[in-house]
Amino acid sequence: MRLARGSRLVVATHNPGKLAEMTALLSPYGIETVSAGALGLPEPEEIAEDFEGNARLKALAASRGAGLPALADDSGFCVAALGGAPGVVSARWAGPGRDFSLAMARVQSEMGHAADRRAWFVSVLCLARPDGECACFTGRVDGAVSFPPRGAHGFGYDPIFVPEGSGRTFGEMLPEEKEAISHRSRAFRAFAAACLSLP
Ligand code: IMP
């Protein structure tokens, strides 16, 4: 499924930060964006069991609601010793106050002294059309959990994640260093290669 230059695309989010990030990534490809929030579309409940299921349901709802192609993302943090948790409920572990020091403390207490410290971030981007056709692209970055949290950059679980090949957490990296290897950029690069046309 390709998007021609000049296409209008709904970004299936009500979050202005996500819209701004997507608009910046898409504008070099001649894609005009509008958010599901600006169109007054309702936010579907994220009830799927995996990232792809949630990205797909958000993209399809926005695309059908707007009658335009729509792009949605879903992402999260997975810990091997916790069977992949928090995974799709990564945001919920921070509680209603969105307090990620709470979420990181929960990871620490649930992991205890588990020998397996592997963890990874996943991001799935899904492009949907109003006729129900979908294409999903997954980006992943592998690494290890490290306590205590370190670094003031980034957000969410960044201060406890050390990507493979680095001694620093995502929280200690400059935005461009994280961007070069992040799950989100990897998913975007796969989406761009398959669906977008260069200038
Ligand atoms: P959503 O994709 O907006 O549902 O967000 C999922 C949650 O995953 C976020 O609230 C963060 O807790 C976590 N997450 C996703 N990507 C990152 C990242 O790059 N760094 C840290 N946490 C992340």
mmCIF file of C-alpha atoms and ligand atoms in Angstrom:
data_model
loop_
_atom_site.group_PDB
_atom_site.id
_atom_site.type_symbol
_atom_site.label_atom_id
_atom_site.label_comp_id
_atom_site.label_asym_id
_atom_site.label_seq_id
_atom_site.Cartn_x
_atom_site.Cartn_y
_atom_site.Cartn_z
ATOM 1 C CA MET A 1 0.000 0.000 0.000
ATOM 2 C CA ARG A 2 1.732 3.225 -1.128
ATOM 3 C CA LEU A 3 0.850 6.809 -0.302
ATOM 4 C CA ALA A 4 1.362 9.197 -3.210
ATOM 5 C CA ARG A 5 2.901 12.626 -2.647
ATOM 6 C CA GLY A 6 0.164 15.122 -1.862
ATOM 7 C CA SER A 7 -1.923 12.487 -0.008
ATOM 8 C CA ARG A 8 -3.834 13.484 3.076
ATOM 9 C CA LEU A 9 -3.290 11.126 6.004
ATOM 10 C CA VAL A 10 -5.028 10.910 9.363
ATOM 11 C CA VAL A 11 -2.631 10.400 12.264
ATOM 12 C CA ALA A 12 -4.669 8.281 14.658
ATOM 13 C CA THR A 13 -3.829 10.107 17.861
ATOM 14 C CA HIS A 14 -5.280 12.679 20.222
ATOM 15 C CA ASN A 15 -1.800 13.515 21.483
ATOM 16 C CA PRO A 16 -0.440 16.793 20.006
ATOM 17 C CA GLY A 17 3.162 15.657 20.629
ATOM 18 C CA LYS A 18 2.680 12.517 18.539
ATOM 19 C CA LEU A 19 0.979 14.499 15.776
ATOM 20 C CA ALA A 20 3.881 16.970 15.660
ATOM 21 C CA GLU A 21 6.452 14.160 15.533
ATOM 22 C CA MET A 22 4.607 12.340 12.727
ATOM 23 C CA THR A 23 4.010 15.547 10.767
ATOM 24 C CA ALA A 24 7.742 16.313 10.849
ATOM 25 C CA LEU A 25 8.624 12.778 9.714
ATOM 26 C CA LEU A 26 6.025 12.746 6.921
ATOM 27 C CA SER A 27 6.349 16.213 5.442
ATOM 28 C CA PRO A 28 9.559 15.446 3.440
ATOM 29 C CA TYR A 29 7.509 12.801 1.618
ATOM 30 C CA GLY A 30 4.818 15.313 0.653
ATOM 31 C CA ILE A 31 2.209 13.866 3.012
ATOM 32 C CA GLU A 32 -0.269 16.226 4.632
ATOM 33 C CA THR A 33 -1.413 15.194 8.109
ATOM 34 C CA VAL A 34 -4.508 15.768 10.188
ATOM 35 C CA SER A 35 -5.093 14.215 13.606
ATOM 36 C CA ALA A 36 -8.016 12.016 14.631
ATOM 37 C CA GLY A 37 -8.494 14.465 17.514
ATOM 38 C CA ALA A 38 -8.841 17.473 15.191
ATOM 39 C CA LEU A 39 -11.447 15.561 13.167
ATOM 40 C CA GLY A 40 -13.439 14.876 16.350
ATOM 41 C CA LEU A 41 -13.087 11.112 15.952
ATOM 42 C CA PRO A 42 -13.522 9.019 19.107
ATOM 43 C CA GLU A 43 -10.495 7.204 20.577
ATOM 44 C CA PRO A 44 -11.069 3.445 20.428
ATOM 45 C CA GLU A 45 -10.243 1.391 23.504
ATOM 46 C CA GLU A 46 -6.893 -0.413 23.200
ATOM 47 C CA ILE A 47 -8.170 -3.889 23.955
ATOM 48 C CA ALA A 48 -5.925 -6.039 21.753
ATOM 49 C CA GLU A 49 -3.415 -8.470 23.229
ATOM 50 C CA ASP A 50 -0.452 -7.246 21.254
ATOM 51 C CA PHE A 51 1.032 -4.060 19.809
ATOM 52 C CA GLU A 52 0.044 -4.895 16.253
ATOM 53 C CA GLY A 53 -3.575 -5.547 17.253
ATOM 54 C CA ASN A 54 -3.819 -2.174 18.997
ATOM 55 C CA ALA A 55 -2.117 -0.271 16.163
ATOM 56 C CA ARG A 56 -4.444 -1.957 13.693
ATOM 57 C CA LEU A 57 -7.636 -1.188 15.604
ATOM 58 C CA LYS A 58 -6.665 2.479 16.055
ATOM 59 C CA ALA A 59 -5.705 2.877 12.368
ATOM 60 C CA LEU A 60 -8.865 1.176 11.101
ATOM 61 C CA ALA A 61 -11.180 3.169 13.365
ATOM 62 C CA ALA A 62 -9.619 6.468 12.280
ATOM 63 C CA SER A 63 -9.548 5.529 8.605
ATOM 64 C CA ARG A 64 -13.157 4.392 8.540
ATOM 65 C CA GLY A 65 -14.246 7.422 10.600
ATOM 66 C CA ALA A 66 -12.502 9.916 8.305
ATOM 67 C CA GLY A 67 -12.812 8.140 4.952
ATOM 68 C CA LEU A 68 -9.062 8.666 4.474
ATOM 69 C CA PRO A 69 -5.948 6.541 4.958
ATOM 70 C CA ALA A 70 -4.826 6.579 8.592
ATOM 71 C CA LEU A 71 -1.601 5.791 10.426
ATOM 72 C CA ALA A 72 -1.536 4.591 14.042
ATOM 73 C CA ASP A 73 1.233 3.453 16.345
ATOM 74 C CA ASP A 74 1.422 1.388 19.461
ATOM 75 C CA SER A 75 4.524 0.825 21.518
ATOM 76 C CA GLY A 76 5.768 -0.417 24.842
ATOM 77 C CA PHE A 77 8.486 -1.860 27.007
ATOM 78 C CA CYS A 78 8.929 -5.624 27.454
ATOM 79 C CA VAL A 79 10.946 -7.472 30.094
ATOM 80 C CA ALA A 80 11.949 -11.099 29.464
ATOM 81 C CA ALA A 81 11.889 -12.110 33.153
ATOM 82 C CA LEU A 82 8.304 -10.783 33.388
ATOM 83 C CA GLY A 83 7.092 -12.775 30.384
ATOM 84 C CA GLY A 84 7.133 -9.644 28.198
ATOM 85 C CA ALA A 85 5.309 -7.388 30.708
ATOM 86 C CA PRO A 86 4.469 -4.541 30.946
ATOM 87 C CA GLY A 87 4.143 -4.744 27.122
ATOM 88 C CA VAL A 88 0.822 -3.395 25.862
ATOM 89 C CA VAL A 89 0.004 -2.025 29.311
ATOM 90 C CA SER A 90 3.298 -0.060 29.645
ATOM 91 C CA ALA A 91 1.479 3.254 30.033
ATOM 92 C CA ARG A 92 -0.957 1.829 32.601
ATOM 93 C CA TRP A 93 1.859 0.760 34.948
ATOM 94 C CA ALA A 94 2.509 4.466 35.508
ATOM 95 C CA GLY A 95 -0.948 4.864 37.038
ATOM 96 C CA PRO A 96 -3.435 7.679 36.505
ATOM 97 C CA GLY A 97 -0.785 10.278 37.418
ATOM 98 C CA ARG A 98 1.513 9.001 34.592
ATOM 99 C CA ASP A 99 4.276 8.567 37.140
ATOM 100 C CA PHE A 100 7.009 6.505 35.499
ATOM 101 C CA SER A 101 9.160 6.350 38.616
ATOM 102 C CA LEU A 102 6.298 4.207 39.943
ATOM 103 C CA ALA A 103 6.283 2.063 36.799
ATOM 104 C CA MET A 104 10.082 1.578 36.945
ATOM 105 C CA ALA A 105 9.902 0.683 40.647
ATOM 106 C CA ARG A 106 7.285 -1.937 39.812
ATOM 107 C CA VAL A 107 9.570 -3.455 37.154
ATOM 108 C CA GLN A 108 12.356 -3.598 39.757
ATOM 109 C CA SER A 109 10.235 -5.198 42.445
ATOM 110 C CA GLU A 110 8.643 -7.745 40.079
ATOM 111 C CA MET A 111 12.037 -8.708 38.614
ATOM 112 C CA GLY A 112 13.671 -9.138 42.008
ATOM 113 C CA HIS A 113 17.015 -10.845 41.478
ATOM 114 C CA ALA A 114 16.032 -12.610 38.240
ATOM 115 C CA ALA A 115 19.225 -13.538 36.370
ATOM 116 C CA ASP A 116 17.683 -12.755 32.988
ATOM 117 C CA ARG A 117 17.970 -8.969 32.535
ATOM 118 C CA ARG A 118 16.921 -8.851 28.850
ATOM 119 C CA ALA A 119 14.399 -6.233 27.798
ATOM 120 C CA TRP A 120 13.264 -4.591 24.585
ATOM 121 C CA PHE A 121 11.106 -1.783 23.239
ATOM 122 C CA VAL A 122 8.650 -2.419 20.421
ATOM 123 C CA SER A 123 6.874 0.035 18.150
ATOM 124 C CA VAL A 124 4.309 -0.962 15.547
ATOM 125 C CA LEU A 125 3.043 1.426 12.891
ATOM 126 C CA CYS A 126 -0.106 0.466 11.038
ATOM 127 C CA LEU A 127 -1.395 2.115 7.860
ATOM 128 C CA ALA A 128 -5.073 1.433 7.132
ATOM 129 C CA ARG A 129 -7.450 2.316 4.333
ATOM 130 C CA PRO A 130 -11.208 2.836 4.701
ATOM 131 C CA ASP A 131 -11.820 -0.427 2.777
ATOM 132 C CA GLY A 132 -10.119 -2.316 5.626
ATOM 133 C CA GLU A 133 -6.737 -2.957 4.007
ATOM 134 C CA CYS A 134 -3.886 -2.660 6.538
ATOM 135 C CA ALA A 135 -0.109 -2.840 6.502
ATOM 136 C CA CYS A 136 1.891 -3.042 9.750
ATOM 137 C CA PHE A 137 5.587 -2.358 10.370
ATOM 138 C CA THR A 138 7.442 -3.351 13.530
ATOM 139 C CA GLY A 139 10.575 -1.805 15.011
ATOM 140 C CA ARG A 140 12.389 -3.299 17.973
ATOM 141 C CA VAL A 141 15.456 -2.452 20.007
ATOM 142 C CA ASP A 142 16.980 -5.059 22.324
ATOM 143 C CA GLY A 143 18.923 -4.433 25.486
ATOM 144 C CA ALA A 144 18.910 -4.946 29.238
ATOM 145 C CA VAL A 145 17.217 -3.557 32.307
ATOM 146 C CA SER A 146 19.462 -1.633 34.670
ATOM 147 C CA PHE A 147 18.759 -0.220 38.133
ATOM 148 C CA PRO A 148 18.793 2.398 39.543
ATOM 149 C CA PRO A 149 17.270 4.602 36.817
ATOM 150 C CA ARG A 150 19.850 6.875 35.136
ATOM 151 C CA GLY A 151 19.580 9.959 32.947
ATOM 152 C CA ALA A 152 17.242 12.890 32.514
ATOM 153 C CA HIS A 153 16.559 12.623 28.778
ATOM 154 C CA GLY A 154 13.708 10.811 27.119
ATOM 155 C CA PHE A 155 10.544 9.626 28.822
ATOM 156 C CA GLY A 156 8.774 6.564 30.178
ATOM 157 C CA TYR A 157 11.103 3.629 30.829
ATOM 158 C CA ASP A 158 14.163 5.221 29.163
ATOM 159 C CA PRO A 159 16.188 5.585 32.408
ATOM 160 C CA ILE A 160 16.233 1.792 33.045
ATOM 161 C CA PHE A 161 16.955 0.571 29.505
ATOM 162 C CA VAL A 162 20.497 0.020 28.213
ATOM 163 C CA PRO A 163 20.444 -0.854 24.499
ATOM 164 C CA GLU A 164 22.762 -3.615 23.277
ATOM 165 C CA GLY A 165 26.257 -2.343 22.499
ATOM 166 C CA SER A 166 25.977 0.678 24.804
ATOM 167 C CA GLY A 167 26.897 1.308 28.426
ATOM 168 C CA ARG A 168 24.367 4.096 28.778
ATOM 169 C CA THR A 169 20.616 4.102 29.282
ATOM 170 C CA PHE A 170 18.262 5.698 26.759
ATOM 171 C CA GLY A 171 17.733 8.322 29.480
ATOM 172 C CA GLU A 172 21.427 9.254 29.286
ATOM 173 C CA MET A 173 21.459 9.585 25.501
ATOM 174 C CA LEU A 174 20.869 12.730 23.519
ATOM 175 C CA PRO A 175 17.609 12.622 21.539
ATOM 176 C CA GLU A 176 19.490 12.112 18.253
ATOM 177 C CA GLU A 177 21.514 9.202 19.696
ATOM 178 C CA LYS A 178 18.354 7.431 20.815
ATOM 179 C CA GLU A 179 16.609 8.299 17.561
ATOM 180 C CA ALA A 180 19.325 6.580 15.496
ATOM 181 C CA ILE A 181 18.569 3.178 17.050
ATOM 182 C CA SER A 182 15.104 3.426 18.573
ATOM 183 C CA HIS A 183 12.223 1.028 17.960
ATOM 184 C CA ARG A 184 10.139 3.980 16.724
ATOM 185 C CA SER A 185 12.671 5.071 14.080
ATOM 186 C CA ARG A 186 13.107 1.478 12.944
ATOM 187 C CA ALA A 187 9.344 1.064 12.492
ATOM 188 C CA PHE A 188 9.150 4.392 10.661
ATOM 189 C CA ARG A 189 12.021 3.482 8.320
ATOM 190 C CA ALA A 190 10.289 0.192 7.407
ATOM 191 C CA PHE A 191 6.987 2.035 6.813
ATOM 192 C CA ALA A 192 8.684 4.744 4.725
ATOM 193 C CA ALA A 193 10.518 2.202 2.564
ATOM 194 C CA ALA A 194 7.305 0.309 1.821
ATOM 195 C CA CYS A 195 4.718 3.086 1.580
ATOM 196 C CA LEU A 196 6.280 6.489 0.871
ATOM 197 C CA SER A 197 7.950 8.036 -2.141
ATOM 198 C CA LEU A 198 11.078 10.152 -1.760
ATOM 199 C CA PRO A 199 11.058 13.728 -3.102
HETATM 200 P P1 IMP B 1 1.627 4.321 23.491
HETATM 201 O O1 IMP B 1 2.313 3.711 22.304
HETATM 202 O O2 IMP B 1 1.372 5.773 23.324
HETATM 203 O O3 IMP B 1 0.444 3.506 23.930
HETATM 204 O O4 IMP B 1 2.660 4.312 24.707
HETATM 205 C C1 IMP B 1 3.116 3.155 25.278
HETATM 206 C C2 IMP B 1 3.990 3.359 26.494
HETATM 207 O O5 IMP B 1 5.179 2.626 26.250
HETATM 208 C C3 IMP B 1 4.471 4.764 26.808
HETATM 209 O O6 IMP B 1 3.630 5.429 27.679
HETATM 210 C C4 IMP B 1 5.797 4.464 27.525
HETATM 211 O O7 IMP B 1 5.532 4.098 28.823
HETATM 212 C C5 IMP B 1 6.291 3.235 26.835
HETATM 213 N N1 IMP B 1 7.241 3.603 25.790
HETATM 214 C C6 IMP B 1 7.041 3.534 24.449
HETATM 215 N N2 IMP B 1 8.128 3.983 23.783
HETATM 216 C C7 IMP B 1 9.016 4.371 24.725
HETATM 217 C C8 IMP B 1 10.324 4.926 24.647
HETATM 218 O O8 IMP B 1 10.895 5.211 23.582
HETATM 219 N N3 IMP B 1 10.912 5.180 25.822
HETATM 220 C C9 IMP B 1 10.339 4.923 27.016
HETATM 221 N N4 IMP B 1 9.128 4.413 27.145
HETATM 222 C C10 IMP B 1 8.460 4.124 26.005
#
